Short mmCIF file of C-alpha atoms in Angstrom, two decimals:
data_model
loop_
_atom_site.label_atom_id
_atom_site.label_comp_id
_atom_site.label_asym_id
_atom_site.label_seq_id
_atom_site.Cartn_x
_atom_site.Cartn_y
_atom_site.Cartn_z
CA UNK A 1 13.41 -51.94 -62.25
CA UNK A 2 10.28 -50.56 -64.64
CA UNK A 3 7.78 -52.13 -62.02
CA UNK A 4 9.16 -50.30 -59.17
CA UNK A 5 9.24 -47.11 -61.37
CA UNK A 6 5.24 -47.37 -62.16
CA UNK A 7 4.35 -48.03 -58.56
CA UNK A 8 5.15 -44.86 -57.45
CA UNK A 9 2.57 -43.32 -60.16
CA UNK A 10 0.33 -45.53 -59.08
CA UNK A 11 0.03 -44.14 -54.94
CA UNK A 12 -2.28 -42.99 -53.00
CA UNK A 13 -2.15 -39.39 -52.22
CA UNK A 14 -0.85 -40.71 -48.32
CA UNK A 15 1.90 -42.76 -49.89
CA UNK A 16 2.82 -39.97 -52.68
CA UNK A 17 2.84 -36.97 -49.42
CA UNK A 18 4.28 -39.66 -47.43
CA UNK A 19 7.47 -40.09 -50.17
CA UNK A 20 7.53 -36.41 -51.22
CA UNK A 21 6.62 -34.31 -48.81
CA UNK A 22 9.94 -33.51 -47.74
CA UNK A 23 11.27 -32.53 -50.62
CA UNK A 24 10.71 -28.80 -49.55
CA UNK A 25 11.23 -27.89 -46.36
CA UNK A 26 8.28 -28.89 -44.07
CA UNK A 27 6.33 -27.54 -47.50
CA UNK A 28 4.11 -30.31 -48.23
CA UNK A 29 1.41 -27.89 -49.42
CA UNK A 30 3.86 -28.11 -52.78
CA UNK A 31 3.80 -32.03 -53.28
CA UNK A 32 -0.42 -31.71 -52.07
CA UNK A 33 -0.07 -29.34 -54.93
CA UNK A 34 1.51 -31.37 -57.71
CA UNK A 35 -0.83 -34.48 -56.95
CA UNK A 36 -3.35 -33.37 -59.07
CA UNK A 37 -1.40 -32.64 -62.31
CA UNK A 38 -0.59 -36.52 -62.24
CA UNK A 39 0.37 -38.39 -63.79
CA UNK A 40 3.93 -37.73 -64.63
CA UNK A 41 5.62 -39.01 -67.45
CA UNK A 42 9.06 -38.73 -65.24
CA UNK A 43 10.34 -38.27 -61.71
CA UNK A 44 12.11 -34.96 -62.82
CA UNK A 45 8.17 -33.91 -64.95
CA UNK A 46 7.17 -34.19 -61.24
CA UNK A 47 9.86 -31.88 -59.81
CA UNK A 48 9.38 -29.71 -62.58
CA UNK A 49 5.48 -29.04 -61.52
CA UNK A 50 6.69 -28.55 -58.04
CA UNK A 51 9.09 -26.12 -59.38
CA UNK A 52 6.26 -24.18 -61.28
CA UNK A 53 3.50 -24.67 -58.44
CA UNK A 54 6.61 -22.53 -56.24
CA UNK A 55 7.33 -20.21 -59.37
CA UNK A 56 3.45 -19.28 -59.67
CA UNK A 57 3.17 -18.62 -55.92
CA UNK A 58 2.16 -15.31 -54.86
CA UNK A 59 5.59 -13.36 -52.83
CA UNK A 60 4.19 -13.87 -49.59
CA UNK A 61 4.05 -17.63 -50.18
CA UNK A 62 7.42 -17.58 -51.35
CA UNK A 63 8.84 -15.73 -48.46
CA UNK A 64 7.08 -18.55 -45.69
CA UNK A 65 8.30 -20.93 -47.92
CA UNK A 66 11.59 -19.79 -47.31
CA UNK A 67 11.37 -19.28 -43.55
CA UNK A 68 10.75 -22.68 -43.37
CA UNK A 69 14.77 -23.60 -43.74
CA UNK A 70 16.53 -23.16 -40.34
CA UNK A 71 19.79 -21.47 -40.51
CA UNK A 72 23.00 -23.08 -40.99
CA UNK A 73 24.83 -24.89 -38.48
CA UNK A 74 22.23 -23.85 -36.12
CA UNK A 75 21.32 -26.01 -33.22
CA UNK A 76 17.66 -26.21 -33.77
CA UNK A 77 14.70 -28.57 -34.42
CA UNK A 78 14.87 -29.03 -37.99
CA UNK A 79 14.08 -32.03 -40.68
CA UNK A 80 15.84 -35.11 -40.65
CA UNK A 81 16.67 -33.72 -44.47
CA UNK A 82 17.96 -30.67 -43.00
CA UNK A 83 20.11 -32.68 -40.35
CA UNK A 84 21.64 -35.03 -42.75
CA UNK A 85 22.92 -32.27 -45.77
CA UNK A 86 24.20 -29.64 -42.64
CA UNK A 87 26.55 -32.56 -41.31
CA UNK A 88 27.42 -33.64 -44.93
CA UNK A 89 28.87 -30.68 -44.94
CA UNK A 90 30.56 -30.55 -41.40
CA UNK A 91 28.32 -27.90 -40.28
CA UNK A 92 26.65 -30.05 -37.00
CA UNK A 93 30.82 -30.48 -35.84
CA UNK A 94 31.93 -26.72 -36.45
CA UNK A 95 33.82 -24.90 -34.04
CA UNK A 96 33.42 -22.38 -31.25
CA UNK A 97 35.11 -19.99 -33.26
CA UNK A 98 33.37 -21.61 -36.59
CA UNK A 99 30.18 -21.42 -34.72
CA UNK A 100 30.04 -17.55 -33.45
CA UNK A 101 30.83 -16.73 -37.44
CA UNK A 102 28.17 -19.04 -39.05
CA UNK A 103 25.86 -17.73 -36.25
CA UNK A 104 26.72 -13.52 -37.03
CA UNK A 105 26.94 -14.08 -40.34
CA UNK A 106 23.25 -15.69 -40.21
CA UNK A 107 22.42 -13.28 -38.32
CA UNK A 108 23.17 -10.14 -40.42
CA UNK A 109 21.77 -12.17 -43.47
CA UNK A 110 18.41 -12.33 -41.94
CA UNK A 111 18.22 -9.23 -40.39
CA UNK A 112 18.95 -7.84 -44.57
CA UNK A 113 16.86 -9.78 -45.92
CA UNK A 114 14.22 -11.18 -43.73
CA UNK A 115 14.81 -15.09 -44.62
CA UNK A 116 17.93 -17.55 -43.74
CA UNK A 117 20.67 -18.43 -46.19
CA UNK A 118 19.34 -20.82 -48.20
CA UNK A 119 22.57 -22.73 -49.77
CA UNK A 120 22.82 -26.52 -50.82
CA UNK A 121 25.41 -27.35 -48.58
CA UNK A 122 25.77 -31.13 -50.46
CA UNK A 123 29.68 -31.29 -51.59
CA UNK A 124 30.79 -27.80 -49.58
CA UNK A 125 33.18 -27.47 -47.31
CA UNK A 126 32.29 -24.75 -44.57
CA UNK A 127 34.54 -22.53 -45.71
CA UNK A 128 32.72 -22.56 -49.14
CA UNK A 129 29.65 -22.00 -47.51
CA UNK A 130 30.90 -18.97 -45.39
CA UNK A 131 32.52 -17.28 -48.61
CA UNK A 132 28.93 -17.89 -50.18
CA UNK A 133 27.28 -16.10 -47.23
CA UNK A 134 30.05 -13.50 -47.60
CA UNK A 135 29.03 -13.52 -51.28
CA UNK A 136 25.34 -12.71 -51.25
CA UNK A 137 25.09 -10.47 -48.43
CA UNK A 138 24.66 -7.02 -49.86
CA UNK A 139 22.92 -8.17 -52.76
CA UNK A 140 20.00 -6.60 -53.44
CA UNK A 141 16.82 -8.10 -52.28
CA UNK A 142 15.03 -9.33 -55.41
CA UNK A 143 18.17 -10.86 -56.55
CA UNK A 144 18.84 -12.82 -52.75
CA UNK A 145 15.14 -13.53 -53.01
CA UNK A 146 15.83 -15.54 -56.51
CA UNK A 147 18.69 -16.86 -55.26
CA UNK A 148 17.99 -18.00 -52.47
CA UNK A 149 14.64 -19.72 -54.07
CA UNK A 150 16.92 -21.08 -56.86
CA UNK A 151 18.30 -23.14 -53.88
CA UNK A 152 15.55 -24.27 -52.24
CA UNK A 153 15.03 -26.22 -55.95
CA UNK A 154 18.34 -27.44 -56.18
CA UNK A 155 17.57 -28.68 -52.38
CA UNK A 156 14.76 -30.37 -53.62
CA UNK A 157 16.14 -31.87 -56.70
CA UNK A 158 18.98 -33.10 -54.76
CA UNK A 159 16.83 -34.72 -52.60
CA UNK A 160 14.70 -35.98 -55.30
CA UNK A 161 17.50 -37.71 -56.83
CA UNK A 162 19.36 -39.27 -53.83
CA UNK A 163 15.65 -41.25 -53.33
CA UNK A 164 15.58 -41.84 -56.64
CA UNK A 165 19.07 -43.59 -56.10
CA UNK A 166 18.01 -45.33 -53.76
CA UNK A 167 15.36 -46.39 -55.21
CA UNK A 168 17.08 -47.22 -58.32
CA UNK A 169 15.65 -44.90 -60.65
CA UNK A 170 16.80 -42.16 -62.27
CA UNK A 171 15.31 -38.54 -62.81
CA UNK A 172 14.90 -39.19 -66.17
#
């Protein structure tokens, strides 16, 4: 295991981007910038560096990052990560009524905030997701912007955790 843990540290930039470029939805620029901060003591240090890169980005760049996420439950082209996460939350097998409800809540939310509703859906039911959408819609714009960024970080962390578990590694 120790050998494997060290090997991710010695990857080429291309290997690093191949493995970690999808942690943040369609935003490999974060991984590219993180590459410049190597070496990392742990995978968690790498993730913390990525979070810092996002937090130090200007608002326009952060907004672009938020807009890279697909609407929950939509039938559009999305990353493999998003497809898997949404399927795990039951969002790929919605009834017509649930789909309409989700589509309407997404529309209202996006109209209000100018970015899609973002939630780390792993382990959540469709009803919990709809409840979260109801609770968050109507919050002050800056508060919701920060909540959405926090969810983006949570999603990236869950994706990295899943990758680490597949490799027999831990984040720390």
